[in-house]
């Protein structure tokens, strides 16, 4: 059973053309994260939501925005993609719980910028 | 600030044991996790330590020493399918700001 779903798995966009990546979850988790991961690098946290509270990382470019209209869905909007934004984008969820912590990752969306 | 250090690469032989170390520096430490990621795939959860000591899950074990800000992942009876990148990650919890910070990953190469 899919728990964290990301669509599409592969996304091709043009330089400067806005693109939206989607994530949905069936786990009813409070926290949702968006990570950017480039080849052979660690996932880099872009932002996360604790319920509706939005937390932006200090070094996340303004070009990246996010929306969480409800518990199940979260979107990553890239307003003007540059060549350097080509990467894997990972969505993850978690439910903060003392003594236990697991992040559930979606399969990722690989973004190609032409 | 927050930082995690782990070796960039480790090589071991099939059937052997390997240990991947991780040291961390955070402001609101709440636990250390380990994730496995195969090429082209998403990270998958392996283990989590909130308290000092050893947690064992099958062939994988994870250890934490909070006083030393140090942990490790131990993989036993290595199999070729264990070739992957392994990330340590800390849960940094300050008030309602709850997030996971990843290390840069250790690439595990397994030789037959």
Tab-separated table of C-alpha atoms in Angstrom:
chain	number	residue	atom	x	y	z
A	1	UNK	CA	0.000	0.000	0.000
A	2	UNK	CA	1.424	3.313	-1.058
A	3	UNK	CA	1.846	5.638	1.921
A	4	UNK	CA	3.638	8.660	0.478
A	5	UNK	CA	2.894	9.287	-3.146
A	6	UNK	CA	4.714	11.676	-5.398
A	7	UNK	CA	3.617	12.681	-8.844
A	8	UNK	CA	4.983	12.705	-11.356
A	9	UNK	CA	8.037	10.477	-10.930
A	10	UNK	CA	9.835	12.370	-13.677
A	11	UNK	CA	9.201	15.971	-14.619
A	12	UNK	CA	10.761	17.868	-17.478
A	13	UNK	CA	10.418	21.620	-17.585
A	14	UNK	CA	11.959	24.507	-19.442
A	15	UNK	CA	14.281	27.075	-17.997
A	16	UNK	CA	12.136	29.706	-16.286
A	17	UNK	CA	8.836	27.873	-16.709
A	18	UNK	CA	6.976	27.388	-13.407
A	19	UNK	CA	6.526	23.823	-12.263
A	20	UNK	CA	4.617	22.188	-9.419
A	21	UNK	CA	5.474	18.904	-7.785
A	22	UNK	CA	2.883	17.027	-5.765
A	23	UNK	CA	2.949	14.874	-2.694
A	24	UNK	CA	0.150	13.081	-0.913
A	25	UNK	CA	0.100	10.816	2.109
A	26	UNK	CA	-2.290	8.277	3.541
A	27	UNK	CA	-0.609	8.190	6.959
A	28	UNK	CA	-2.314	11.225	8.466
A	29	UNK	CA	1.042	12.470	9.706
A	30	UNK	CA	1.395	15.946	11.149
A	31	UNK	CA	4.711	16.782	9.587
A	32	UNK	CA	5.521	16.930	5.894
A	33	UNK	CA	8.908	17.768	4.439
A	34	UNK	CA	10.343	18.702	1.097
A	35	UNK	CA	13.949	17.820	0.361
A	36	UNK	CA	16.150	18.500	-2.609
A	37	UNK	CA	18.768	15.877	-3.379
A	38	UNK	CA	21.435	16.231	-6.031
A	39	UNK	CA	23.564	13.391	-7.262
A	40	UNK	CA	25.790	11.841	-4.574
A	41	UNK	CA	24.685	14.396	-1.991
A	42	UNK	CA	22.560	14.255	1.127
A	43	UNK	CA	18.938	15.273	1.023
A	44	UNK	CA	18.766	19.001	1.717
A	45	UNK	CA	15.767	20.186	3.662
A	46	UNK	CA	13.919	22.973	1.873
A	47	UNK	CA	10.975	23.451	4.235
A	48	UNK	CA	8.556	21.545	6.379
A	49	UNK	CA	5.073	21.843	7.764
A	50	UNK	CA	4.034	20.987	11.271
A	51	UNK	CA	0.321	20.784	10.654
A	52	UNK	CA	-0.324	24.140	8.993
A	53	UNK	CA	2.721	25.830	10.478
A	54	UNK	CA	5.216	26.484	7.715
A	55	UNK	CA	8.964	26.401	8.444
A	56	UNK	CA	11.300	27.641	5.777
A	57	UNK	CA	15.012	26.851	5.891
A	58	UNK	CA	17.111	30.000	5.919
A	59	UNK	CA	19.012	29.048	2.772
A	60	UNK	CA	16.028	27.922	0.701
A	61	UNK	CA	15.833	30.202	-2.349
A	62	UNK	CA	12.781	32.422	-2.735
A	63	UNK	CA	12.221	30.656	-6.037
A	64	UNK	CA	10.857	27.714	-4.032
A	65	UNK	CA	7.421	27.910	-2.469
A	66	UNK	CA	5.180	25.373	-0.833
A	67	UNK	CA	1.513	24.864	-0.087
A	68	UNK	CA	-0.262	22.456	2.199
A	69	UNK	CA	-3.992	22.802	1.639
A	70	UNK	CA	-4.841	19.916	3.976
A	71	UNK	CA	-3.182	17.145	5.991
A	72	UNK	CA	-2.878	14.814	3.029
A	73	UNK	CA	-1.422	17.028	0.341
A	74	UNK	CA	1.635	19.170	-0.032
A	75	UNK	CA	2.960	20.949	-3.115
A	76	UNK	CA	6.323	22.303	-4.119
A	77	UNK	CA	6.213	25.220	-6.527
A	78	UNK	CA	9.325	26.307	-8.362
A	79	UNK	CA	8.523	29.689	-9.835
A	80	UNK	CA	11.381	30.059	-12.285
A	81	UNK	CA	13.449	26.885	-12.507
A	82	UNK	CA	17.089	27.254	-13.330
A	83	UNK	CA	19.513	24.617	-14.554
A	84	UNK	CA	20.826	24.306	-11.015
A	85	UNK	CA	17.410	23.207	-9.777
A	86	UNK	CA	17.622	19.918	-11.619
A	87	UNK	CA	17.551	17.339	-8.851
A	88	UNK	CA	15.514	14.687	-7.124
A	89	UNK	CA	12.809	16.188	-4.931
A	90	UNK	CA	11.769	14.042	-2.022
A	91	UNK	CA	8.664	14.402	0.060
A	92	UNK	CA	8.594	12.830	3.486
A	93	UNK	CA	6.248	12.633	6.442
A	94	UNK	CA	6.612	11.931	10.106
A	95	UNK	CA	4.629	12.005	13.306
A	96	UNK	CA	6.594	13.372	16.242
A	97	UNK	CA	6.478	10.866	19.012
A	98	UNK	CA	8.700	10.541	22.040
A	99	UNK	CA	11.111	7.644	21.840
A	100	UNK	CA	10.297	6.902	18.249
A	101	UNK	CA	11.012	8.582	14.992
A	102	UNK	CA	10.569	7.426	11.463
A	103	UNK	CA	10.410	9.494	8.347
A	104	UNK	CA	8.509	7.971	5.473
A	105	UNK	CA	9.776	9.029	2.099
A	106	UNK	CA	7.966	9.077	-1.173
A	107	UNK	CA	9.694	7.706	-4.260
A	108	UNK	CA	10.738	11.189	-5.329
A	109	UNK	CA	10.248	13.301	-8.415
A	110	UNK	CA	13.275	13.734	-10.641
A	111	UNK	CA	13.222	17.185	-12.180
A	112	UNK	CA	15.017	17.917	-15.410
A	113	UNK	CA	15.377	21.520	-16.546
A	114	UNK	CA	16.042	22.128	-20.223
B	1	UNK	CA	24.404	25.511	14.155
B	2	UNK	CA	23.781	21.924	13.215
B	3	UNK	CA	26.295	19.559	11.634
B	4	UNK	CA	26.813	15.849	11.143
B	5	UNK	CA	30.027	14.109	10.151
B	6	UNK	CA	30.290	10.657	8.632
B	7	UNK	CA	32.878	9.047	6.326
B	8	UNK	CA	32.221	9.599	2.655
B	9	UNK	CA	33.033	6.022	1.647
B	10	UNK	CA	33.599	2.638	3.245
B	11	UNK	CA	34.584	-0.618	1.568
B	12	UNK	CA	34.019	-4.083	3.007
B	13	UNK	CA	33.901	-7.689	1.906
B	14	UNK	CA	30.766	-9.762	1.481
B	15	UNK	CA	29.995	-11.675	4.673
B	16	UNK	CA	32.025	-9.318	6.849
B	17	UNK	CA	30.986	-6.683	9.405
B	18	UNK	CA	31.238	-2.949	8.840
B	19	UNK	CA	30.708	0.028	11.130
B	20	UNK	CA	29.730	3.483	9.891
B	21	UNK	CA	30.336	6.275	12.396
B	22	UNK	CA	28.481	9.527	12.803
B	23	UNK	CA	29.210	12.515	15.026
B	24	UNK	CA	26.781	15.362	15.365
B	25	UNK	CA	26.303	18.834	16.717
B	26	UNK	CA	22.785	20.157	17.187
B	27	UNK	CA	20.911	22.561	19.413
B	28	UNK	CA	17.905	20.436	20.359
B	29	UNK	CA	18.946	16.834	19.882
B	30	UNK	CA	16.129	14.360	20.170
B	31	UNK	CA	17.366	11.237	18.428
B	32	UNK	CA	19.654	9.731	15.811
B	33	UNK	CA	18.314	7.863	12.793
B	34	UNK	CA	19.870	5.871	10.008
B	35	UNK	CA	18.598	5.645	6.460
B	36	UNK	CA	19.625	3.504	3.531
B	37	UNK	CA	19.412	4.762	-0.025
B	38	UNK	CA	20.082	2.753	-3.151
B	39	UNK	CA	20.993	4.534	-6.359
B	40	UNK	CA	17.920	6.158	-7.862
B	41	UNK	CA	15.751	5.268	-4.894
B	42	UNK	CA	14.347	7.112	-1.919
B	43	UNK	CA	15.832	6.859	1.569
B	44	UNK	CA	14.364	4.091	3.662
B	45	UNK	CA	14.375	4.044	7.419
B	46	UNK	CA	16.696	1.583	9.167
B	47	UNK	CA	16.825	2.482	12.842
B	48	UNK	CA	16.390	5.161	15.470
B	49	UNK	CA	18.123	5.759	18.811
B	50	UNK	CA	16.687	8.182	21.300
B	51	UNK	CA	18.549	6.772	24.292
B	52	UNK	CA	22.115	5.638	24.827
B	53	UNK	CA	22.903	2.077	23.893
B	54	UNK	CA	22.515	-0.442	21.155
B	55	UNK	CA	19.398	-1.134	19.088
B	56	UNK	CA	19.374	-4.334	17.067
B	57	UNK	CA	17.204	-5.106	14.067
B	58	UNK	CA	18.242	-8.255	12.291
B	59	UNK	CA	21.624	-7.805	10.646
B	60	UNK	CA	21.652	-4.089	11.425
B	61	UNK	CA	22.428	-2.509	14.780
B	62	UNK	CA	22.708	1.131	15.761
B	63	UNK	CA	24.446	2.647	18.744
B	64	UNK	CA	24.179	6.038	20.400
B	65	UNK	CA	26.218	7.875	23.005
B	66	UNK	CA	24.605	11.220	23.726
B	67	UNK	CA	27.424	12.356	25.996
B	68	UNK	CA	29.859	11.890	23.105
B	69	UNK	CA	27.430	13.149	20.416
B	70	UNK	CA	28.307	9.986	18.555
B	71	UNK	CA	26.585	7.033	17.006
B	72	UNK	CA	27.272	4.238	14.607
B	73	UNK	CA	25.519	1.809	12.337
B	74	UNK	CA	26.774	-1.766	12.361
B	75	UNK	CA	26.019	-4.052	9.451
B	76	UNK	CA	26.714	-7.759	9.873
B	77	UNK	CA	26.890	-10.609	7.391
B	78	UNK	CA	27.198	-8.156	4.558
B	79	UNK	CA	25.384	-8.969	1.367
B	80	UNK	CA	25.906	-7.465	-2.066
B	81	UNK	CA	22.468	-5.857	-1.834
B	82	UNK	CA	23.740	-3.790	1.095
B	83	UNK	CA	25.757	-1.715	-1.358
B	84	UNK	CA	24.121	1.671	-0.948
B	85	UNK	CA	24.522	5.043	0.692
B	86	UNK	CA	23.848	5.284	4.413
B	87	UNK	CA	22.813	8.538	6.019
B	88	UNK	CA	22.756	9.403	9.667
B	89	UNK	CA	20.175	11.984	10.588
B	90	UNK	CA	19.374	13.836	13.778
B	91	UNK	CA	15.984	14.889	14.949
B	92	UNK	CA	16.291	18.474	16.052
B	93	UNK	CA	13.384	19.487	18.223
B	94	UNK	CA	12.998	23.009	19.547
B	95	UNK	CA	9.472	23.846	20.561
B	96	UNK	CA	7.286	23.094	17.590
B	97	UNK	CA	10.190	23.320	15.156
B	98	UNK	CA	10.738	19.631	14.540
B	99	UNK	CA	12.925	18.531	11.674
B	100	UNK	CA	15.406	15.954	10.530
B	101	UNK	CA	18.888	16.995	9.467
B	102	UNK	CA	20.850	14.545	7.297
B	103	UNK	CA	24.560	13.870	7.174
B	104	UNK	CA	26.280	13.812	3.803
B	105	UNK	CA	26.065	10.051	3.557
B	106	UNK	CA	28.500	7.161	3.493
B	107	UNK	CA	28.814	5.203	0.312
B	108	UNK	CA	29.257	1.505	1.184
B	109	UNK	CA	31.063	-0.582	-1.415
B	110	UNK	CA	30.927	-4.348	-0.957
B	111	UNK	CA	33.471	-6.582	-2.590
B	112	UNK	CA	32.690	-10.220	-3.416
